[in-house]
Amino acid sequence: MHTHQTNDKIETKIESKPKKLVLVGNPNVGKSIFFNYLTGLYVEVSNYPGTTVEILKGRYKNFIVYDTPGIYGLSSFNDEERIAKNIIIDADIILNIVDAVNLERDLFLTLQLIDSGKPVVVALNMMDEAEKKRIKINVEQLSKILGVPVIPTIAIKYKGFREITEAIEKATIGNRDKKLAEKIKKIANELKVTEIEALLILEGDSETINKYRTKFNGELYIHDEREKIYIERRNKANQIVAEVTNIDTISGRISNFFGRIAIHPIFGLAFFIVILYLAYILVGKLIAQDIVDLTENEIGKKIYEYNVRKFVARYFPVSIKVNILDEDDNIIDTRTFIFENGTRASETTLKQMEDFANGKNVEYEFEFKNPILFILFGEFGVLTMTVRYLLFLLLPLVIGFYLMLSILEDSGYLPRLATFVDKLMNYIGLNGKAIIPMILGFGCVTMATITTRLLTTTREKRIMTAILQITIPCSAQLAVITTLLMRAGFKATVIYAMTMFLVFVIIGLTLNKILPGGATPLLIDLPPMRIPRVENLAKKTWMRTFYFIKEAGMWFFVGAFVVGLLQVTGLLDKWIQLLSPLTVNWLQLPAEASQAFIMGIVRRDFGAAGFYSLELTPMQTVVGLVTITLFVPCIASLMVMLKERGAFEGLIIWLSSWIIAFTIGGIVSQILI
Amino acid sequence: MLRKGKDELMRLTDAKPGYELEIVELPQGNIKTQFVRLGITEGTRIKCAHKLPGGTVVISKRTLEIAIGSDIAKKIFVKKI
């Protein structure tokens, strides 16, 4: 957020101040293709000041090009609209991308932009689809009525792009509504605001009005004529469409086969299951199991961590424990070698160690005596485990999940899924859109917590964050849970799944009940289902992944550092001891299980993995897994949550998960064992 | 005054898929604003395209499809045409 201010300073220094070209359009009109075409590879992702929504910025000739979130009009109904509006307020030229198929819907925004008095160029996109649907548009006439250049384009084929670049240079202020323009000028003069702000004041935009609240003498909405202006503009848009388009009556069905079955009450569910299964094959199996196994164990552990530690061990005191493993990775022999001054200084011991390990399947455990080295390169080392975790475990997973999300988004399925699950989500105080962070949560809770931003109200973000952080196991943890449940048997699996689902429902219902307010009702436009474009998927996935690492990456390091400190100072052991009575008496698990819980604070899957070595009965496994799933998410998740939701709310959610985990775990234990 | 037959007013939640409808009344305030932007005003002719259990309704108008949560749909009055 602070970086933006410095950016501004740099920008103003550039000679012949570059103009701001802002891309504006309804959602799903192909805006990103225009943006990519104009800006090329060098794109900057940043937060808009005071908000958390990412903004894309690039350069084209002497323009700074901004991409904005898809909107249906200029106003402040949600974060995305607010941001788009704020960028548009500062725009020098607007490139308005319009969907030729939905001209009637899109023209409202176009007319509003023209009314604002900014120079506008209209790209009439998807002309090929309009043609397929037998919609003929008289482009020349449309341009004449609007008073701005209108360029027909087919973005996916880059058709009309050269004409767009020419038109940008000679963008003009269009034919504004005369009466409205007079009022705008009067208010702009009276209140000393820009014309676009005057328009927003006339349209009752709460954010703009609050910005100038001192100028209204207490009567804030004195100029508000929103409904009248909107209805007039809507009628004008409809009239223009009637004048310039010619629609062949046999235009056929609106949405295709998939579009229809996706929201069918019965087939919709089957469709969803098929999609989930495909997603599972891609992300759950291919990436989470096969690729991550290779990257995390083979590259991360055996190559990266081993070599980093081996290098450090050359120069500093270390004891190295060498475990000889059999084919099933069981330890069959073990020896510890101590190097008082690093491996470089005592070649004989090194030789002994090499002979001992020679040709066998071995595993090395390095123990550094120096506390700083321990924090940096030890078991949970900032430069060992954290790097492995972030680059070799999380990165492939996050890419996989973002790819899946982009496919769902670009194909047009996501809004239909949101429609399909809308009523169910209402029960827990959310609307259908909340399905997105929920699905992502099964990938990485940290990533999903960032995604709660797309929800409209604070209440919704609050509920979703709590549900994510407490009840949703991330993929790393899910993998360990699955293995343990396989061992514990079918009955245990069913009990675990039922308990988790029940807790999920109870927490959702409770939050919905105790938090004032209600769910924002769903009102979304369903874009047609289409095959996503690979290029767009790649770009989107890359941008999101990059943004995730930028936003969350640091917290993984901070987290590891804190745990390292606790370990070195002995506080971690104290904590484990403190927890043991609870573990033994209340949860009826072995005392060592409390160590698993503490490890769960660092990484969710570590917690569950701590149960591997314990001899647990199937029912004890259920108790342990229920508790560890409900227990606090990983430390990076906590950090991101504190940032997103604030320290107070974040800590309440974090502490609640302690209480909920041990309460529910205990109850399950008392019933089962 | 509710009259039986063709002009009967009903809530959008009571419409069945396939019905051709005219919007008679939209809820006031921000919701109306959003409908107006999308191209739906009082008097607009639409079709009830899908209805999901729980009351979420999908309406269509030419090439446009809009999903409406039950809380809004029950406040929209329509008549069959």
mmCIF file with all atom_site columns, C-alpha atoms in Angstrom, chain A residues 38 45 68 71 100 121 134 178 197 256-257 321 401 453 483 510 542 587:
data_model
loop_
_atom_site.group_PDB
_atom_site.id
_atom_site.type_symbol
_atom_site.label_atom_id
_atom_site.label_alt_id
_atom_site.label_comp_id
_atom_site.label_asym_id
_atom_site.label_entity_id
_atom_site.label_seq_id
_atom_site.pdbx_PDB_ins_code
_atom_site.Cartn_x
_atom_site.Cartn_y
_atom_site.Cartn_z
_atom_site.occupancy
_atom_site.B_iso_or_equiv
_atom_site.pdbx_formal_charge
_atom_site.auth_seq_id
_atom_site.auth_comp_id
_atom_site.auth_asym_id
_atom_site.auth_atom_id
_atom_site.pdbx_PDB_model_num
ATOM 1  C CA . LEU A 1 38  ? -1.516  -3.317  -25.568 1.00 0.00 ? 38  LEU A CA 1
ATOM 2  C CA . VAL A 1 45  ? 0.398   -6.057  -10.261 1.00 0.00 ? 45  VAL A CA 1
ATOM 3  C CA . THR A 1 68  ? -10.153 -2.695  -14.223 1.00 0.00 ? 68  THR A CA 1
ATOM 4  C CA . ILE A 1 71  ? -18.419 -3.877  -13.901 1.00 0.00 ? 71  ILE A CA 1
ATOM 5  C CA . ALA A 1 100 ? -21.794 -7.146  -29.331 1.00 0.00 ? 100 ALA A CA 1
ATOM 6  C CA . VAL A 1 121 ? -13.352 4.739   -27.579 1.00 0.00 ? 121 VAL A CA 1
ATOM 7  C CA . ARG A 1 134 ? -27.522 -13.455 -36.511 1.00 0.00 ? 134 ARG A CA 1
ATOM 8  C CA . LYS A 1 178 ? -27.770 17.424  -22.745 1.00 0.00 ? 178 LYS A CA 1
ATOM 9  C CA . GLU A 1 197 ? -17.508 13.355  -9.674  1.00 0.00 ? 197 GLU A CA 1
ATOM 10 C CA . ASN A 1 256 ? -25.802 -24.279 -24.958 1.00 0.00 ? 256 ASN A CA 1
ATOM 11 C CA . PHE A 1 257 ? -26.235 -27.803 -23.712 1.00 0.00 ? 257 PHE A CA 1
ATOM 12 C CA . LYS A 1 321 ? 22.874  -38.891 12.275  1.00 0.00 ? 321 LYS A CA 1
ATOM 13 C CA . PHE A 1 401 ? -5.577  -24.855 -7.980  1.00 0.00 ? 401 PHE A CA 1
ATOM 14 C CA . ARG A 1 453 ? -11.900 -10.613 -0.896  1.00 0.00 ? 453 ARG A CA 1
ATOM 15 C CA . THR A 1 483 ? -3.551  -42.190 4.548   1.00 0.00 ? 483 THR A CA 1
ATOM 16 C CA . THR A 1 510 ? -24.108 -20.344 14.417  1.00 0.00 ? 510 THR A CA 1
ATOM 17 C CA . TRP A 1 542 ? 0.766   -17.096 -13.549 1.00 0.00 ? 542 TRP A CA 1
ATOM 18 C CA . LEU A 1 587 ? -8.828  -36.650 24.315  1.00 0.00 ? 587 LEU A CA 1
#
